[in-house]
mmCIF file of C-alpha atoms in Angstrom:
data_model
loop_
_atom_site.group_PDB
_atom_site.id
_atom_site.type_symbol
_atom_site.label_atom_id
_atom_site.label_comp_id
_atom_site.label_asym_id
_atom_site.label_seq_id
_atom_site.Cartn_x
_atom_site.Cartn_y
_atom_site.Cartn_z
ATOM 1 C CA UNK A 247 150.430 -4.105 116.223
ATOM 2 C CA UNK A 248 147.150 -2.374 115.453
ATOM 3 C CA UNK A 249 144.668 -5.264 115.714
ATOM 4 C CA UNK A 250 145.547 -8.398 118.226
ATOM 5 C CA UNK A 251 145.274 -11.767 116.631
ATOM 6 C CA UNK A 252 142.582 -12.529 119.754
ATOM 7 C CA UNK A 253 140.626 -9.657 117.792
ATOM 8 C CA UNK A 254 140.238 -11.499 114.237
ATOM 9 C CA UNK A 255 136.781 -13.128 113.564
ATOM 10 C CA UNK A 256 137.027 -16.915 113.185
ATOM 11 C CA UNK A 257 138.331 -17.442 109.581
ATOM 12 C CA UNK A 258 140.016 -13.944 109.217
ATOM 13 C CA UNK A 259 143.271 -13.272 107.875
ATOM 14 C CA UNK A 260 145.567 -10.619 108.679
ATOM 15 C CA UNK A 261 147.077 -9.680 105.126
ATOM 16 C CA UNK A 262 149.072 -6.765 105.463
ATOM 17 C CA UNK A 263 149.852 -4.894 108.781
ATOM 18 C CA UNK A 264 151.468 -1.096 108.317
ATOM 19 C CA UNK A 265 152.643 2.466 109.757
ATOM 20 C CA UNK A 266 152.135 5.678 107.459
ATOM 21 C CA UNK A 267 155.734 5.884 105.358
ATOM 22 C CA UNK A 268 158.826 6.982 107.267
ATOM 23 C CA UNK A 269 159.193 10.030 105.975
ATOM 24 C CA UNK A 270 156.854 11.468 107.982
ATOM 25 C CA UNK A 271 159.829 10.936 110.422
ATOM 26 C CA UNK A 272 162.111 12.854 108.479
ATOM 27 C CA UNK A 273 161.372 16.626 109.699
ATOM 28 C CA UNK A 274 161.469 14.982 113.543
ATOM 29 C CA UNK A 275 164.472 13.704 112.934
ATOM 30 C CA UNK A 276 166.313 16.894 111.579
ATOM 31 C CA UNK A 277 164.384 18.649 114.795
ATOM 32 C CA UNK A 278 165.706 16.433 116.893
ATOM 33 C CA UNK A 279 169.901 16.171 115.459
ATOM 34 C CA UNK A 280 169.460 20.287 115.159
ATOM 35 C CA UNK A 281 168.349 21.024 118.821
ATOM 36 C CA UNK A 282 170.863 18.250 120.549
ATOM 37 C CA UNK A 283 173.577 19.942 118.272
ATOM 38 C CA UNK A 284 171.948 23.574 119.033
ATOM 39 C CA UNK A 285 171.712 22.921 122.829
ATOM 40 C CA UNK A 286 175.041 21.037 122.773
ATOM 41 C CA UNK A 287 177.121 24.142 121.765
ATOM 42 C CA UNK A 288 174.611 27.006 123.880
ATOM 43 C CA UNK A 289 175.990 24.278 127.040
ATOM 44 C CA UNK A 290 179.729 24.523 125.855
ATOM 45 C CA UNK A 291 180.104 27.354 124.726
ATOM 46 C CA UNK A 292 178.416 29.427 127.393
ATOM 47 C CA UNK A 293 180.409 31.643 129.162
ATOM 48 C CA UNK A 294 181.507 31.551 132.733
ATOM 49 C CA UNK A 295 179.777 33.674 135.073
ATOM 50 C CA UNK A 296 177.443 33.846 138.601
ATOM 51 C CA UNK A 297 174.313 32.147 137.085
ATOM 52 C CA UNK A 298 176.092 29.908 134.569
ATOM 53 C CA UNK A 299 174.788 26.378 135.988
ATOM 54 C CA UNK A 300 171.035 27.915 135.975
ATOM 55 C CA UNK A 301 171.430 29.125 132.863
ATOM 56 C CA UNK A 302 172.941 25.439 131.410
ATOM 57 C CA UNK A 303 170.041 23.734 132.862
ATOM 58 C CA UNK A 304 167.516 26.298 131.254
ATOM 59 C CA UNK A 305 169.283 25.490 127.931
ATOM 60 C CA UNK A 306 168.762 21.332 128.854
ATOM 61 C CA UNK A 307 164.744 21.907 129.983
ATOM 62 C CA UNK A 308 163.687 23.960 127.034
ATOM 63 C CA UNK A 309 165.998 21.528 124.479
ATOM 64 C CA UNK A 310 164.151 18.059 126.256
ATOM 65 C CA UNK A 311 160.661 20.572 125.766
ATOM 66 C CA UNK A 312 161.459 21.108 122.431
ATOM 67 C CA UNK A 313 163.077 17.468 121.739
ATOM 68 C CA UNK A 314 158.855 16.115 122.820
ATOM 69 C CA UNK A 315 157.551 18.258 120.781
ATOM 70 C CA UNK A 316 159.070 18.293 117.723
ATOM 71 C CA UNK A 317 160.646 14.700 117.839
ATOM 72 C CA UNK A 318 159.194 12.387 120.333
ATOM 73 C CA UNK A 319 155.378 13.351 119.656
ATOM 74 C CA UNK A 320 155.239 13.157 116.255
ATOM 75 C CA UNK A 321 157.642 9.746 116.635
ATOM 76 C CA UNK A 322 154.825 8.618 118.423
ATOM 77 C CA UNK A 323 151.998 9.796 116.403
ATOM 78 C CA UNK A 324 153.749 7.825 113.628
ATOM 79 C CA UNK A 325 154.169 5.007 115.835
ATOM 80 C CA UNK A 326 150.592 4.533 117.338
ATOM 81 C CA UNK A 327 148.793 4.802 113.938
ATOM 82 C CA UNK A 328 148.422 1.411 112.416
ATOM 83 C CA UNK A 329 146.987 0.281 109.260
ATOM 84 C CA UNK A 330 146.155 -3.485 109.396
ATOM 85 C CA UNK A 331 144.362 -4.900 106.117
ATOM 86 C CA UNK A 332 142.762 -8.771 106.317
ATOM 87 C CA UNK A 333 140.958 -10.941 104.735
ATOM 88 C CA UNK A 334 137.247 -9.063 106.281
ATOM 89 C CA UNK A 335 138.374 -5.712 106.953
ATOM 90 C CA UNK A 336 140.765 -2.358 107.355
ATOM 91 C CA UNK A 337 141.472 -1.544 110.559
ATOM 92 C CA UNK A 338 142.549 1.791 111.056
ATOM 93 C CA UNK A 339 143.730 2.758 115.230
ATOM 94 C CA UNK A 340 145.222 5.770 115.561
ATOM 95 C CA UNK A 341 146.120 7.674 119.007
ATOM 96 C CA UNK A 342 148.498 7.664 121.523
ATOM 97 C CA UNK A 343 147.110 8.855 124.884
ATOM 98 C CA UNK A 344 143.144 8.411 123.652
ATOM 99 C CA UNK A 345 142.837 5.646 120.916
ATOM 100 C CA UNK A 346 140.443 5.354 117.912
ATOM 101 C CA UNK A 347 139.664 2.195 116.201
ATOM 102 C CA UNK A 348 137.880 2.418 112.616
ATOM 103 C CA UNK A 349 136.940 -0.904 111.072
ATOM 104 C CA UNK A 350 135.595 -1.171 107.245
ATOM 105 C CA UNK A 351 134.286 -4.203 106.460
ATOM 106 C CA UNK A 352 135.458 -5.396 102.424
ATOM 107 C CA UNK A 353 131.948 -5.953 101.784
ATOM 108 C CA UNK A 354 131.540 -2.158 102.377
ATOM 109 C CA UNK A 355 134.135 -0.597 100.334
ATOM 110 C CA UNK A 356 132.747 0.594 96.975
ATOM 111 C CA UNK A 357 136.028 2.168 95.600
ATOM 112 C CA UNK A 358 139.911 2.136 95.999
ATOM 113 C CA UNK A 359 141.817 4.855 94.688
ATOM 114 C CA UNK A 360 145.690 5.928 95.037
ATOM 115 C CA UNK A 361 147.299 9.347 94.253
ATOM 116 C CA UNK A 362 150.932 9.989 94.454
ATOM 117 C CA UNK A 363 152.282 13.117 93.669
ATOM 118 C CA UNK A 364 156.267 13.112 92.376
ATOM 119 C CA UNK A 365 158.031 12.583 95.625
ATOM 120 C CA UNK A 366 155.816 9.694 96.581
ATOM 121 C CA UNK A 367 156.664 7.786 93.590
ATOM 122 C CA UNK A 368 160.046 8.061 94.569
ATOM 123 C CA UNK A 369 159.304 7.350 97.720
ATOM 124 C CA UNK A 370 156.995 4.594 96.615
ATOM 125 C CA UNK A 371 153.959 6.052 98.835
ATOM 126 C CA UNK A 372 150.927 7.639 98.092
ATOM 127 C CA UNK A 373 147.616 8.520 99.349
ATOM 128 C CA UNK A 374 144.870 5.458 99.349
ATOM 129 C CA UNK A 375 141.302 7.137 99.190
ATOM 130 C CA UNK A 376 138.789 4.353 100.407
ATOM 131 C CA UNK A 377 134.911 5.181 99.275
ATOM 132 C CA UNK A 378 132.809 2.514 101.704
ATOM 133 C CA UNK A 379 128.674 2.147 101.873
ATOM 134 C CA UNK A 380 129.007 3.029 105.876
ATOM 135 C CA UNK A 381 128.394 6.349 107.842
ATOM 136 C CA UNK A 382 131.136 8.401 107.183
ATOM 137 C CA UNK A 383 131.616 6.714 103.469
ATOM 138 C CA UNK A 384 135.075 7.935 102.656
ATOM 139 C CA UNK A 385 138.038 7.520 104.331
ATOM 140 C CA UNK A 386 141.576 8.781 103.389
ATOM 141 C CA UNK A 387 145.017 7.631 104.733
ATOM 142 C CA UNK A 388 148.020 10.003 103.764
ATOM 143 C CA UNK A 389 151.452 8.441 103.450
ATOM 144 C CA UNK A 390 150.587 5.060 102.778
ATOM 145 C CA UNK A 391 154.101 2.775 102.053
ATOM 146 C CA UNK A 392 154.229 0.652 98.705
ATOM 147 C CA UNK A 393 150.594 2.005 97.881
ATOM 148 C CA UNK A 394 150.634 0.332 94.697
ATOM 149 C CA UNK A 395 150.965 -3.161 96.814
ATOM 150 C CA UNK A 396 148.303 -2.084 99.428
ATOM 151 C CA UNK A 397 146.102 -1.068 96.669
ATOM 152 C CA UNK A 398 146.169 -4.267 94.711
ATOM 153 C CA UNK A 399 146.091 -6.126 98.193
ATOM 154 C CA UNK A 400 142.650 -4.194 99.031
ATOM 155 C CA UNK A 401 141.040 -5.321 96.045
ATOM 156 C CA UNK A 402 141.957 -8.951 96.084
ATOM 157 C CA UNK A 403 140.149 -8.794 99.428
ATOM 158 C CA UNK A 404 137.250 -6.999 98.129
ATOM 159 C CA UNK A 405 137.104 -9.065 95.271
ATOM 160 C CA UNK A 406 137.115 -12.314 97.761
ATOM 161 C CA UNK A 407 134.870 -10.434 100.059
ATOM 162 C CA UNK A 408 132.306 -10.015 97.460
ATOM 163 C CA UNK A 409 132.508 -13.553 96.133
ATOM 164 C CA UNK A 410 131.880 -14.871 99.544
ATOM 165 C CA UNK A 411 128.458 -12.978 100.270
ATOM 166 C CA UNK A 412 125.551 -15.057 98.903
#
């Protein structure tokens, strides 16, 4: 979820709450139907001799090695990084094991910009560069889904941000 409801300041409203775009699932998933099917056969086809059985569960412990890195990690990369926009910030947590938490307050951000090469406007994703008045002062998130959306989104809040500060 990103950012627990418990966690909103009094009057804040989650707007948007998002993952990167799936495709950054797309090379984990070939990884992962190519080394079942690759590990699949090495175990069937196999031939029969003395040290077959070792040699079948050598094939299984380097596939399931193989399977966490190249699927499961990354699955979970993707999963654990969450982009949650409201009404007095954009929360960005990202981490599995060891989590980060990055907050930028609307009032902050000086400039919103997308970028989408060909693919991503297929795809409908882009990159969302984020220019804010704090200490590290830009910030940008890859693979953003319906960027277009997000973007427009962002600067409503801004905009409302802005008109609320006296």
């Amino acid at each position: 979820m990103g950012l627990a409801d418990h966690h909103l300041a009094e009057g804040e409203l989650r707007i948007r709450t998002f993952h990167p775009h799936w495709k950054r699932l797309v090379i984990p998933f070939i990884a992962l139907v190519l080394i079942i099917l690759g590990s699949g056969a090495a175990i069937f086809f196999m031939p029969a001799f003395e040290y077959d059985g070792y040699a079948r569960i050598a094939v299984a412990v380097i596939s399931v090695g193989l399977l966490t890195v190249w699927s499961f990690a990354p699955y979970l990369q993707w999963k654990n990084t969450t982009y949650v926009l409201t009404s007095h910030r954009l929360s960005i947590s990202k981490g599995v094991l060891n989590k980060s938490n990055e907050d930028i307050p609307m009032s902050k951000v000086n400039t919103v910009s997308a970028d989408q090469t060909l693919v991503e406007r297929m795809f409908g994703s882009g990159t969302l560069n984020v220019e804010s008045a704090g200490e590290q002062g830009h910030v940008t998130l890859r693979d953003i889904p319906s960027i277009q959306e997000v973007r427009a989104e962002l600067f409503r809040a801004v905009d409302e941000a802005l008109d609320e500060e006296p």
